[in-house]
Structure formats: structure tokens, C-alpha cells
Tab-separated table of N, CA and C in Angstrom:
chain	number	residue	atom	x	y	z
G	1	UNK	N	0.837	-1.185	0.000
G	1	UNK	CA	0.000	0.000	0.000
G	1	UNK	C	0.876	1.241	0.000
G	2	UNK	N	0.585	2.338	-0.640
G	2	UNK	CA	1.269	3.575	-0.738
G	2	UNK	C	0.198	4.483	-0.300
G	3	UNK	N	0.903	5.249	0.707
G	3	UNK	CA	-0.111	6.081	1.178
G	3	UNK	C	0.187	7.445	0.730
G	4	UNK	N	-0.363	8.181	1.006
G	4	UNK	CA	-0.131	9.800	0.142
G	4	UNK	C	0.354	10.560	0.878
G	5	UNK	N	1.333	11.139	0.685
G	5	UNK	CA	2.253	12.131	1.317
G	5	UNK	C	1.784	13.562	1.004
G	6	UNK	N	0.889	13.799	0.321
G	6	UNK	CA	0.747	15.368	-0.374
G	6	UNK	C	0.405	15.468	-1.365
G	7	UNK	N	-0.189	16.457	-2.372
G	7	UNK	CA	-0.781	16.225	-3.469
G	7	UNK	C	-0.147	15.569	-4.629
G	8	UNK	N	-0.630	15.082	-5.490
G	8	UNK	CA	-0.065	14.409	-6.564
G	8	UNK	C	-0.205	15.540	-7.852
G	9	UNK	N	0.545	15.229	-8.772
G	9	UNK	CA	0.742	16.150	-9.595
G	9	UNK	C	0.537	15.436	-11.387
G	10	UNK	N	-0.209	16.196	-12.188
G	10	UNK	CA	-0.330	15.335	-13.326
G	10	UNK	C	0.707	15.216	-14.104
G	11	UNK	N	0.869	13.600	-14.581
G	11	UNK	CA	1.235	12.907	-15.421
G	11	UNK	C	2.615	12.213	-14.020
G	12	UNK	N	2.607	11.769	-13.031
G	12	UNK	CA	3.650	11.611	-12.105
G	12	UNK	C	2.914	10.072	-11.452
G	13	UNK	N	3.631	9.101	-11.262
G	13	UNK	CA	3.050	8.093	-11.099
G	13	UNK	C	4.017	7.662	-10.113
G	14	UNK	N	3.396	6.782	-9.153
G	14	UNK	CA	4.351	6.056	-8.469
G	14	UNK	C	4.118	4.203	-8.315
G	15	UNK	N	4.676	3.509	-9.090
G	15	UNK	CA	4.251	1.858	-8.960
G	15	UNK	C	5.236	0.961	-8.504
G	16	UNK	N	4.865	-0.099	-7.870
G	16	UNK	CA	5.864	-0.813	-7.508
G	16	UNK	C	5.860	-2.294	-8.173
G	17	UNK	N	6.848	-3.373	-8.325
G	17	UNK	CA	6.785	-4.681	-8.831
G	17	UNK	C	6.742	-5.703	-7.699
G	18	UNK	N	6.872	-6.353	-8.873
G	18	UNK	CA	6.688	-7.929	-7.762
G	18	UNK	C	8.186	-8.236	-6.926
G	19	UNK	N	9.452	-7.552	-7.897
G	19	UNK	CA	10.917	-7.159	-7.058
G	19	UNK	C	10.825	-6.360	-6.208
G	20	UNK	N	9.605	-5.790	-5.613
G	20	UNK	CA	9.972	-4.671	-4.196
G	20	UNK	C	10.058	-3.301	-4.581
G	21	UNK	N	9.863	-2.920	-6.427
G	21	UNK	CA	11.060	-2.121	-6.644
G	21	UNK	C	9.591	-0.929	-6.293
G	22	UNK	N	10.306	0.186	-6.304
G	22	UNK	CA	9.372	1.696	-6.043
G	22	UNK	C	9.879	2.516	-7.346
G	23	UNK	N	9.000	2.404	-8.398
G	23	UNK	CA	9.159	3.459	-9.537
G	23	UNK	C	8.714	4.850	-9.232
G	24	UNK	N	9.313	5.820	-9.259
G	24	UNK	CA	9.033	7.126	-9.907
G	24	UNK	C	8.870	7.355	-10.933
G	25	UNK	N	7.486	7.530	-11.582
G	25	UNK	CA	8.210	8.117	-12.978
G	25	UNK	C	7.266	9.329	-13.362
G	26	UNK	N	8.275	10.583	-14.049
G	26	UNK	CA	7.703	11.682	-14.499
G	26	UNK	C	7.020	11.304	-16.226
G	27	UNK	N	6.470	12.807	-16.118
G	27	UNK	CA	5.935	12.989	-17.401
G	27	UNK	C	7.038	12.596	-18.752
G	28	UNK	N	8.421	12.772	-18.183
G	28	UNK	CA	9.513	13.348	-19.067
G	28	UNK	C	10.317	11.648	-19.211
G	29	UNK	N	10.097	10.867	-18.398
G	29	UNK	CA	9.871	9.447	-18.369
G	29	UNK	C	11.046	8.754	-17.153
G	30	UNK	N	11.756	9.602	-16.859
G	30	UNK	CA	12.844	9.192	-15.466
G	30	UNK	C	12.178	8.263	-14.484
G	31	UNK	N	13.033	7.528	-13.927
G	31	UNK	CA	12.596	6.391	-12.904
G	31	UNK	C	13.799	6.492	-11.809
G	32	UNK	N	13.521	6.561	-10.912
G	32	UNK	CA	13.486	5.813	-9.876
G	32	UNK	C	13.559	4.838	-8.996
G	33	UNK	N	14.733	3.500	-8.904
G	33	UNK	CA	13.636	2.600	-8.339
G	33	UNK	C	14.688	2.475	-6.872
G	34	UNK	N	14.157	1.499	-6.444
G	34	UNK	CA	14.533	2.180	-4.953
G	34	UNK	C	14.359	0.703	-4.251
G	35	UNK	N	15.527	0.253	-4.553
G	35	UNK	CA	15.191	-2.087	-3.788
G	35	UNK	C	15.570	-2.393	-2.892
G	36	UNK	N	14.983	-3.033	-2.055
G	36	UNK	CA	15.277	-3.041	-0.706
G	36	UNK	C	15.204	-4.941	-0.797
G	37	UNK	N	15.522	-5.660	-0.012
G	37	UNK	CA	15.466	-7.076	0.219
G	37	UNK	C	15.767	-7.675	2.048
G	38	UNK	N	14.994	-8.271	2.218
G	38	UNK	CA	15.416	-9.185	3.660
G	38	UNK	C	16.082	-10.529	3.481
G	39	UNK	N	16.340	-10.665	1.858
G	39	UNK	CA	16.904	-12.174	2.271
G	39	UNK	C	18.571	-11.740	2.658
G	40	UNK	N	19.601	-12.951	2.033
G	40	UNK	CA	20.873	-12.519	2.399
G	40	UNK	C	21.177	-11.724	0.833
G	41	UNK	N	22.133	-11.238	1.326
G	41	UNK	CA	22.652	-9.757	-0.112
G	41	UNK	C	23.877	-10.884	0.031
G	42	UNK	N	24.472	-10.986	-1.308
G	42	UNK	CA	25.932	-11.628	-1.214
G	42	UNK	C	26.530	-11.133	-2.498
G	43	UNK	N	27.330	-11.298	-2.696
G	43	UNK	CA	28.556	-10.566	-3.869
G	43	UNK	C	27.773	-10.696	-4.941
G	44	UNK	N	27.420	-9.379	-5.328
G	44	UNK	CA	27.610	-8.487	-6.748
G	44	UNK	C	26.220	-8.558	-6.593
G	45	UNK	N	25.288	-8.708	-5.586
G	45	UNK	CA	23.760	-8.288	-5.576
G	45	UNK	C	23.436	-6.836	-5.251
G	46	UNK	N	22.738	-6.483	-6.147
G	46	UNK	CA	22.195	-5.016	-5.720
G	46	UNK	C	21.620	-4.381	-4.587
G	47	UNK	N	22.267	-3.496	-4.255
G	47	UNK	CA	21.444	-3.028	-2.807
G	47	UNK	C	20.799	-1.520	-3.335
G	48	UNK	N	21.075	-1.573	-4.248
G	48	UNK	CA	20.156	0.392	-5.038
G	48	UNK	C	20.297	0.381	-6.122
G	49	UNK	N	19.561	1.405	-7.128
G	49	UNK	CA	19.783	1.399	-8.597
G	49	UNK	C	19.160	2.758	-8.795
G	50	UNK	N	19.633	3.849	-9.843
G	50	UNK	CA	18.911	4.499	-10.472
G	50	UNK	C	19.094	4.859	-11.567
G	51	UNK	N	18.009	4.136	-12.691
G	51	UNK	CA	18.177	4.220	-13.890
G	51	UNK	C	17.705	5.255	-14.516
G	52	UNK	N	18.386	5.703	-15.641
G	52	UNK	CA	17.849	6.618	-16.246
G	52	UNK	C	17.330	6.138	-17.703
G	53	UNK	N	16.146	6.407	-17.845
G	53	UNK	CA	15.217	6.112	-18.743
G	53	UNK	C	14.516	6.680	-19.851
G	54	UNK	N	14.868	6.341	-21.206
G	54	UNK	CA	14.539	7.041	-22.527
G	54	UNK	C	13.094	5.961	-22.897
G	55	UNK	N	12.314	7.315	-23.312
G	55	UNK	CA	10.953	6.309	-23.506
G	55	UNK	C	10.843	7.061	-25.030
G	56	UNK	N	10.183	6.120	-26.083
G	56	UNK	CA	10.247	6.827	-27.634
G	56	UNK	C	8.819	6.473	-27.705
G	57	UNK	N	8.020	6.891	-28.877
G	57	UNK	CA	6.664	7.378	-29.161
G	57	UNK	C	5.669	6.229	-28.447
G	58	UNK	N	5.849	4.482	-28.692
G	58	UNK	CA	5.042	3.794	-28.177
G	58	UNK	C	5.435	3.516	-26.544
G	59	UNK	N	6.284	4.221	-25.710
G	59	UNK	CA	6.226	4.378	-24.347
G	59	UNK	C	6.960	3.294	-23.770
G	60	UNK	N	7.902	2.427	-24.654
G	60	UNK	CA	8.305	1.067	-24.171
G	60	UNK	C	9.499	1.752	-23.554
G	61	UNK	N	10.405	2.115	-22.556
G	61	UNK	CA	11.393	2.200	-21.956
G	61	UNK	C	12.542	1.282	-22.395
G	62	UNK	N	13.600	2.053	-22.167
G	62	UNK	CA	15.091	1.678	-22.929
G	62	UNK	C	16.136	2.194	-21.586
G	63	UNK	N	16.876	1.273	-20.645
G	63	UNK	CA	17.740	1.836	-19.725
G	63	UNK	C	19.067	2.545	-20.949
G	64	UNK	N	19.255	4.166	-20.305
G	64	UNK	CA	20.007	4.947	-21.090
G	64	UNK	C	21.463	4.854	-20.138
G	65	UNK	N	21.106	4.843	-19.030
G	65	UNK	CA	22.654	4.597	-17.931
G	65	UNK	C	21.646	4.832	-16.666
G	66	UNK	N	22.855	4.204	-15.857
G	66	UNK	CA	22.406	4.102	-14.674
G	66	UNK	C	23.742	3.874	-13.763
G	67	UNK	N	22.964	4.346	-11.966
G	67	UNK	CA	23.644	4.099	-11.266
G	67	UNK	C	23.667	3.029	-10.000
G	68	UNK	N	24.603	2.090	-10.246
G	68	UNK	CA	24.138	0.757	-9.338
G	68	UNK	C	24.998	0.494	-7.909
G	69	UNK	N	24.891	0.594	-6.779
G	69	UNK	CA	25.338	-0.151	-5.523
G	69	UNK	C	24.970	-1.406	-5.435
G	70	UNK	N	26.463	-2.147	-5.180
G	70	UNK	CA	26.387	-3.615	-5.100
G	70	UNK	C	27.136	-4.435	-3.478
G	71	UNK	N	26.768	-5.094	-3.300
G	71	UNK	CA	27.236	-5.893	-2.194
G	71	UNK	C	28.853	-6.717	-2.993
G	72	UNK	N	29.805	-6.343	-2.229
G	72	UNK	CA	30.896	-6.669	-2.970
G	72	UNK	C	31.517	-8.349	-1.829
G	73	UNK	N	30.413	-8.507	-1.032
G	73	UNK	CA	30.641	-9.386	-0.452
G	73	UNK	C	28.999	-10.100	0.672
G	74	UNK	N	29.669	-11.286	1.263
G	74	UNK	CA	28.367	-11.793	1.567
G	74	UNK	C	28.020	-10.788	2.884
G	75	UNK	N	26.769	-10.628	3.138
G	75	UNK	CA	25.975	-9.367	4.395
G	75	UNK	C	24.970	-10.009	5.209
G	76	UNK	N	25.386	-9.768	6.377
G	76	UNK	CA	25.086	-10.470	7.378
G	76	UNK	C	24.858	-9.213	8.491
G	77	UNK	N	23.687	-9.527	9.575
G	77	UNK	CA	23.853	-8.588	10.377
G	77	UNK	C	24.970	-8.086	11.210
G	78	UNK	N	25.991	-9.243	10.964
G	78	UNK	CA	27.318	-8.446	11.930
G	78	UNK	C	28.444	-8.114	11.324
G	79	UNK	N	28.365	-8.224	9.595
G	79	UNK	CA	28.586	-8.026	8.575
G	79	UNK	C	28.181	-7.317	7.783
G	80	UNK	N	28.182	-5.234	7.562
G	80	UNK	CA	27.648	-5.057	6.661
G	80	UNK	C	29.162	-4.811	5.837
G	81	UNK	N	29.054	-6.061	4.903
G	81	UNK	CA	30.461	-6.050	3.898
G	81	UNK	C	30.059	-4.879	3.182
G	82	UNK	N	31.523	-4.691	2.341
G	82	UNK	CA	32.425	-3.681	0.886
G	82	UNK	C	30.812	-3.407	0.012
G	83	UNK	N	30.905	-2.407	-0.545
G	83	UNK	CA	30.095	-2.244	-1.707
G	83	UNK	C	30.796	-1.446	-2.843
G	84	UNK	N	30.273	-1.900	-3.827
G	84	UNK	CA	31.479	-1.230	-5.079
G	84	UNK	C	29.780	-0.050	-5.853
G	85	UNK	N	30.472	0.842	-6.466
G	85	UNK	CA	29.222	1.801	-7.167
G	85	UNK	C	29.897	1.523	-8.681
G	86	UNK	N	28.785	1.559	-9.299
G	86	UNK	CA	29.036	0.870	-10.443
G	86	UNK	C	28.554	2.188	-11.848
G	87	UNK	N	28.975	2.670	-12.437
G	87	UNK	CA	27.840	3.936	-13.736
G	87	UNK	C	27.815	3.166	-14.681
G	88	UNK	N	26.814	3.012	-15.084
G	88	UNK	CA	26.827	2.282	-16.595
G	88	UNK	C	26.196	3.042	-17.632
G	89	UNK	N	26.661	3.081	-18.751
G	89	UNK	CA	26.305	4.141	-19.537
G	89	UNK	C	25.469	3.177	-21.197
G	90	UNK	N	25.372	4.048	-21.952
G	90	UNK	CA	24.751	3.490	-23.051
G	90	UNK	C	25.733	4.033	-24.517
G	91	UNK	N	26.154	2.765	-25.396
G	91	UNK	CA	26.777	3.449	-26.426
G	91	UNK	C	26.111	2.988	-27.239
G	92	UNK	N	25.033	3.757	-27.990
G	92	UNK	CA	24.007	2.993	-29.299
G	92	UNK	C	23.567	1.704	-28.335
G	93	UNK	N	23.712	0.328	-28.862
G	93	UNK	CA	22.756	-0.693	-28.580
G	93	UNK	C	23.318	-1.271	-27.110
G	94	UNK	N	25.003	-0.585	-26.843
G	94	UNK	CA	25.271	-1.401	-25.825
G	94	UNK	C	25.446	-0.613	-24.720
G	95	UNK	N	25.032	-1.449	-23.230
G	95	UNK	CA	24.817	-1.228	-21.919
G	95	UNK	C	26.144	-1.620	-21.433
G	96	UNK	N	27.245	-0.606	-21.215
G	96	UNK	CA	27.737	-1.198	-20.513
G	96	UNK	C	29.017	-0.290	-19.374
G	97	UNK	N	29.198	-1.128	-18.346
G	97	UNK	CA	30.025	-0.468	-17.351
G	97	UNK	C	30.691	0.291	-17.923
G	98	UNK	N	30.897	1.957	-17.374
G	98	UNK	CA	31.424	2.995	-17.569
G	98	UNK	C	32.766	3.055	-16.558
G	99	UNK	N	32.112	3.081	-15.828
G	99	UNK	CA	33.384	3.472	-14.329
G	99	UNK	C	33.079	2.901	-12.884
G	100	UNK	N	33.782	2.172	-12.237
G	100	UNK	CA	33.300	1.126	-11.057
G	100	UNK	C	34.507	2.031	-9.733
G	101	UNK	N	33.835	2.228	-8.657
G	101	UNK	CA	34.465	2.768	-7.336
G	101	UNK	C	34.511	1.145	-6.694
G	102	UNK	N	35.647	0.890	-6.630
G	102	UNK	CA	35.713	-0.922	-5.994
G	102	UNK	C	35.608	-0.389	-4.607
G	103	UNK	N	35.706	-1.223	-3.570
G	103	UNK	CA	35.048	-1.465	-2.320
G	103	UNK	C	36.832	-1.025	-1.786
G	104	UNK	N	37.299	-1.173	-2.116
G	104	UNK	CA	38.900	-0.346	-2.356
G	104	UNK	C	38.954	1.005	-2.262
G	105	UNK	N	37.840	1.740	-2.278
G	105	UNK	CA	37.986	3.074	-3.052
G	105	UNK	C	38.710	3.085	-4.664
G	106	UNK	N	39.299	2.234	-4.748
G	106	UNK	CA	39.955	2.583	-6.203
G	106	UNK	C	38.875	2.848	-7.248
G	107	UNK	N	39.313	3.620	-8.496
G	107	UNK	CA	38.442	3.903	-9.498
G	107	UNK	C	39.160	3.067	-10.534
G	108	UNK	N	37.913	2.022	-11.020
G	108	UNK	CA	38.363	2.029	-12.594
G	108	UNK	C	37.247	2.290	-13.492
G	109	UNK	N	38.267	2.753	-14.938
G	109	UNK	CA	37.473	3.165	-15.885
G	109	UNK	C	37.458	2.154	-16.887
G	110	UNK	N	36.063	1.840	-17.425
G	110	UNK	CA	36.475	1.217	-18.772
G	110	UNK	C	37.112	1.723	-20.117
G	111	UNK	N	37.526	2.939	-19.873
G	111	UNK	CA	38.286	3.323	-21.214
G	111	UNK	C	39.062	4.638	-20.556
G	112	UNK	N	40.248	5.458	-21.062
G	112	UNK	CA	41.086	6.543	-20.933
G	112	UNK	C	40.127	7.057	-20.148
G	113	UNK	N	40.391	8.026	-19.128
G	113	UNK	CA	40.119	8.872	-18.502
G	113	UNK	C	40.208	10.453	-18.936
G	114	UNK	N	39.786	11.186	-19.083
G	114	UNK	CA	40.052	12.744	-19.680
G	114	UNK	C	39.667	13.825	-18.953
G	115	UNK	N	40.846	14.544	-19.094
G	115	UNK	CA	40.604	15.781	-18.246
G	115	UNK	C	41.249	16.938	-18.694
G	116	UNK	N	40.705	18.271	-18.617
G	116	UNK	CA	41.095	19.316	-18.677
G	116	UNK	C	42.741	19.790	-18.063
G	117	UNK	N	42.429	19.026	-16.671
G	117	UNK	CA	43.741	19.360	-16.087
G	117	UNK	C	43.649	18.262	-14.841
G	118	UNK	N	45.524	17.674	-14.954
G	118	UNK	CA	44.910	16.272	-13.164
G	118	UNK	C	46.109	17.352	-12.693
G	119	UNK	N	45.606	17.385	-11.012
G	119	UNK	CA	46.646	17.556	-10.141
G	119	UNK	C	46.718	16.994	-9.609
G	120	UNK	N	48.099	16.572	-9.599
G	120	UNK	CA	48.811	15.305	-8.153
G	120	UNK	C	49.486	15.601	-7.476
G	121	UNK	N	48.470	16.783	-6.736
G	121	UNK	CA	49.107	16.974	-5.290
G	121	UNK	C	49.366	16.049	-4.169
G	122	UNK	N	50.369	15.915	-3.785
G	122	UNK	CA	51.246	14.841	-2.810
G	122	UNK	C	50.966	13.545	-2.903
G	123	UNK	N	51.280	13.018	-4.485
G	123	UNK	CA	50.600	11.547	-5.271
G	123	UNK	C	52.034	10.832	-4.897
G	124	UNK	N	52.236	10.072	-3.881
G	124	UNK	CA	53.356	9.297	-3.238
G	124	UNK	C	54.055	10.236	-2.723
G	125	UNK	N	53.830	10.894	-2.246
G	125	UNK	CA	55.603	12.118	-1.598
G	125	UNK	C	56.357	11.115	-0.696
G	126	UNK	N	57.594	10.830	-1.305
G	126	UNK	CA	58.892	10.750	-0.545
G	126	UNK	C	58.576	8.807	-0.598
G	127	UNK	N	58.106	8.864	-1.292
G	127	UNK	CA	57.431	7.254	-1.076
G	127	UNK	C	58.589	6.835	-2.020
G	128	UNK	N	59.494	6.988	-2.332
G	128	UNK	CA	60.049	6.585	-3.751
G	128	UNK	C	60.716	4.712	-3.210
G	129	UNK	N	60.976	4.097	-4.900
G	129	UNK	CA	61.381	2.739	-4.851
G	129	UNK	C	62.925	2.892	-3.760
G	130	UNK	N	63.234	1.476	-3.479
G	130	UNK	CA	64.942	1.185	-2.764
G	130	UNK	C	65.755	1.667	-3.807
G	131	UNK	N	65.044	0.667	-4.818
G	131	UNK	CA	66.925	0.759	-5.844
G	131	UNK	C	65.969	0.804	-7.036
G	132	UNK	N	66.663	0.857	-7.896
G	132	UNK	CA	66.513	0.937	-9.860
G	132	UNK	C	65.302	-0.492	-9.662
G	133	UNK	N	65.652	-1.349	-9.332
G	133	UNK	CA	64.656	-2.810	-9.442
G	133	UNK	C	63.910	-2.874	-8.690
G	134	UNK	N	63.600	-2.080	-7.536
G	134	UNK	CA	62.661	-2.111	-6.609
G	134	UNK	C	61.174	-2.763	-7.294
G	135	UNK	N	60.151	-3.283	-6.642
G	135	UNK	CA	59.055	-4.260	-6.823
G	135	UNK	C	58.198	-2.639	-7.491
G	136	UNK	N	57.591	-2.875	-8.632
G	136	UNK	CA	56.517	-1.979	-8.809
G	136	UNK	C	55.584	-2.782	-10.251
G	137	UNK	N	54.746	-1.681	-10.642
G	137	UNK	CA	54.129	-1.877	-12.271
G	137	UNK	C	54.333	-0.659	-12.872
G	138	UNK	N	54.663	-1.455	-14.294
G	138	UNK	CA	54.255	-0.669	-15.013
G	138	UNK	C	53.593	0.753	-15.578
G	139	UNK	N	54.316	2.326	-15.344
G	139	UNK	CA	53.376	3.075	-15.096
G	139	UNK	C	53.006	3.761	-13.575
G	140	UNK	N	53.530	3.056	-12.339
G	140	UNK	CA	53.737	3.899	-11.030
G	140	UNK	C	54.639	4.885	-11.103
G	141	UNK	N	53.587	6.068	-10.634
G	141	UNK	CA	54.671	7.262	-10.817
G	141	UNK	C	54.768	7.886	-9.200
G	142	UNK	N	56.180	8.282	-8.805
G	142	UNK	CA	56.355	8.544	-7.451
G	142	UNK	C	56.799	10.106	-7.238
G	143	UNK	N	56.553	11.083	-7.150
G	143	UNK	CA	56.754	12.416	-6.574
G	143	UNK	C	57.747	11.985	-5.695
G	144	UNK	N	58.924	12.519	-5.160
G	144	UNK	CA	59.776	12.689	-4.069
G	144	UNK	C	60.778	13.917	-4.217
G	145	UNK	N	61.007	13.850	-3.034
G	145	UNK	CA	61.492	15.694	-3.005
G	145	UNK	C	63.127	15.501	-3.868
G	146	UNK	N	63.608	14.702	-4.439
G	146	UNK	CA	64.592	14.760	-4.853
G	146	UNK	C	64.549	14.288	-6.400
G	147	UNK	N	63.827	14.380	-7.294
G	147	UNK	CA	63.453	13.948	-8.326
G	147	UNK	C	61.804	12.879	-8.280
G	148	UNK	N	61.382	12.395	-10.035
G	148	UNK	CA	60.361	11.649	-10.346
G	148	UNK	C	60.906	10.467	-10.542
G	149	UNK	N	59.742	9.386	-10.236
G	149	UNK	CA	60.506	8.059	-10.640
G	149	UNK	C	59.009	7.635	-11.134
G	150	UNK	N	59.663	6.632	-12.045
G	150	UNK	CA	58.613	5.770	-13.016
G	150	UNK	C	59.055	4.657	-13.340
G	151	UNK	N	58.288	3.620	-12.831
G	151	UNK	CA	58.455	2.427	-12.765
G	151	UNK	C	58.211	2.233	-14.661
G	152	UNK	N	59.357	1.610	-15.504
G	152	UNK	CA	59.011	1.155	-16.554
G	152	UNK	C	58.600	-0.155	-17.267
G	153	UNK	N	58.928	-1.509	-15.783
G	153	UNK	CA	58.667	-2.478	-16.463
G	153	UNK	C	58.450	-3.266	-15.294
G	154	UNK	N	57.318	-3.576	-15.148
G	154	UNK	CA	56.626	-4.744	-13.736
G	154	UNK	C	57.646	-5.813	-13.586
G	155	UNK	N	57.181	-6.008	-12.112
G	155	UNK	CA	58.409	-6.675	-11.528
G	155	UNK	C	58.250	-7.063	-9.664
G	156	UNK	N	58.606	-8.221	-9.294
G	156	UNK	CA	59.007	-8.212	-7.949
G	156	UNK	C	60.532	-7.733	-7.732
G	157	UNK	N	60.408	-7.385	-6.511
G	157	UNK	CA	61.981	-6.966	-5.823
G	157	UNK	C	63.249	-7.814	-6.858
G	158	UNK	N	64.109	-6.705	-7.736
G	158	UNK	CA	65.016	-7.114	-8.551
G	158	UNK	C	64.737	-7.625	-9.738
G	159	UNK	N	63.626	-7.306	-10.058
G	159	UNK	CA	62.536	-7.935	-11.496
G	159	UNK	C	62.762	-6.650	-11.800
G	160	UNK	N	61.730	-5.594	-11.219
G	160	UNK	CA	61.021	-4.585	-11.720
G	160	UNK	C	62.008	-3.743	-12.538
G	161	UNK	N	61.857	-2.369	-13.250
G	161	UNK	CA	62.532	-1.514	-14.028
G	161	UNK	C	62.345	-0.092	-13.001
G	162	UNK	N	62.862	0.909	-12.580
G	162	UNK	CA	62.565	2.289	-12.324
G	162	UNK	C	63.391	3.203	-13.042
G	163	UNK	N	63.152	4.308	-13.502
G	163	UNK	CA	63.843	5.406	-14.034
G	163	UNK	C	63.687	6.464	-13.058
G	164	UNK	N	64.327	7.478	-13.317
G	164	UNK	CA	63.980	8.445	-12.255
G	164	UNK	C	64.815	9.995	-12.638
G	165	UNK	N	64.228	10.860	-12.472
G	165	UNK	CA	63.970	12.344	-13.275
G	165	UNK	C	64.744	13.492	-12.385
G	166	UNK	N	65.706	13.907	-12.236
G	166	UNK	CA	66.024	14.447	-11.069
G	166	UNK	C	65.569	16.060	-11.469
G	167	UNK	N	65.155	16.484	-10.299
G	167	UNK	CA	64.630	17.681	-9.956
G	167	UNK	C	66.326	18.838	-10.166
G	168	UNK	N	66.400	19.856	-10.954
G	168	UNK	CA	66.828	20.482	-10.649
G	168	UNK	C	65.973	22.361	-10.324
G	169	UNK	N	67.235	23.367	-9.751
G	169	UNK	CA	66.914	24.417	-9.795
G	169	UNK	C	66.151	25.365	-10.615
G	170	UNK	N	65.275	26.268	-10.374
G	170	UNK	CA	64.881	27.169	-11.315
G	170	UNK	C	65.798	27.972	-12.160
């Protein structure tokens, strides 16, 4: 049962499914849905979603992207495990992951990243490798007050490659 909070407004609907789910949807065709569950949540089950929704002349809905929270592990009441946020976007016919926040905080993207401008303010300070072979990947870049270092070729301790950029005077 949905009870009424305040007036309703035309063309604004609110329905729910047989999944629990709570649609919003405007005139303009956006949704809403809003899932809740009591059984157990366990890795890569949804705990939220909000899709965004393109509707064309016969009204059939098409997910355009969306944003998903997932259980990145099994959840238990003395357990509320990791959750990863997931954007998924739309390219023509295909749905698919844009950019995932892992339960890590880390970001990955499914393709280059772009930006106007990155600052890497204090991105490793003073963190730099032991030696030239120190353990790294491919592509770690280290700020330290005495020059840059860049790991050029993955590696454990005496595997790896580092180069390194020395800082001089103005």
C-alpha cells in the first residue's frame, strides 16, 4: 500500500513490482527505483539502482545509464560487507560499465580517462622505490622531493625496471 504524502501532480506516477522495486516516474519518463530485500545480499547483488530512462513514441522504456550499488561481499547482520558503485552508460545498442568505485575506493574506468587538467598533489611524496629494481608496475609514478621516478617495467623486488627524473633548480 502507498499512502499519500501530499498532493499528486499530473502525469507523475508512483508503482511498484513484484521485485519490491518503487518506480518514480515523471511525465519526461525518469525512474526511480529504490530495492530493498530481507533475504541474504551476497557478492555483486544489488542493494540500489537508479536508472535513467529514454521512452520513444510507443512508451516502451530503454535503460540509457544508470547508477548501481552492489554488495561486494556476503551481508550479514554483523557483517555489513564492501560495496562497489558501479555507472553504466549506453553506447548505441550497448549497456555497458562505464566506471566502477571498488570497495577499495579505487576507481576504474572502462576506457582513458580525460581531463582538462589532473593535479597530483602529494601523489606518493617521498614514497620513492629502494633501488633501480625495486618491486613496482608498469606506469607507477612517485613524486619525491629529490626527483620523479617511473616504474618502466613490472616486476618483484630485482625484477622490476625504475627510471627516475632528477629535480633540478629554477
Amino acid at each position: 500500500d502507498i499512502a499519500t504524502l501530499g498532493d499528486s501532480e499530473p502525469n507523475k506516477v508512483v508503482t511498484t513490482d513484484a521485485n519490491g522495486r518503487i518506480n518514480l516516474v515523471d511525465s519526461q519518463g525518469g525512474t526511480l527505483n529504490i530495492i530493498t530485500s530481507e533475504a541474504t545480499i551476497v557478492n555483486g547483488d544489488a542493494l540500489g539502482r537508479i536508472d535513467f530512462v529514454g521512452r520513444d513514441s510507443d512508451a516502451s522504456g530503454q535503460v540509457g545509464a544508470k547508477i548501481e550499488a552492489k554488495a561486494a561481499d556476503t551481508w550479514s547482520s554483523s557483517n555489513l560487507a564492501s560495496t562497489v558503485l558501479e555507472f553504466t552508460t549506453r553506447n548505441g545498442n550497448t549497456l555497458a560499465a562505464a566506471m566502477t568505485m571498488q570497495a577499495d575506493q579505487h576507481i576504474v574506468a572502462a576506457k582513458s580517462i580525460r581531463s582538462e587538467q589532473f593535479k597530483l598533489h602529494q601523489l606518493n611524496t617521498n614514497i620513492k622505490p629502494a633501488s633501480a629494481t625495486a618491486a613496482g608496475t608498469a606506469g607507477d609514478i612517485v613524486f619525491a622531493d629529490d626527483g620523479i621516478y617511473v616504474c618502466v617495467t613490472t616486476g618483484t623486488a630485482g625484477n622490476a625496471l625504475w627510471k627516475k627524473a632528477t629535480l633540478g633548480s629554477f
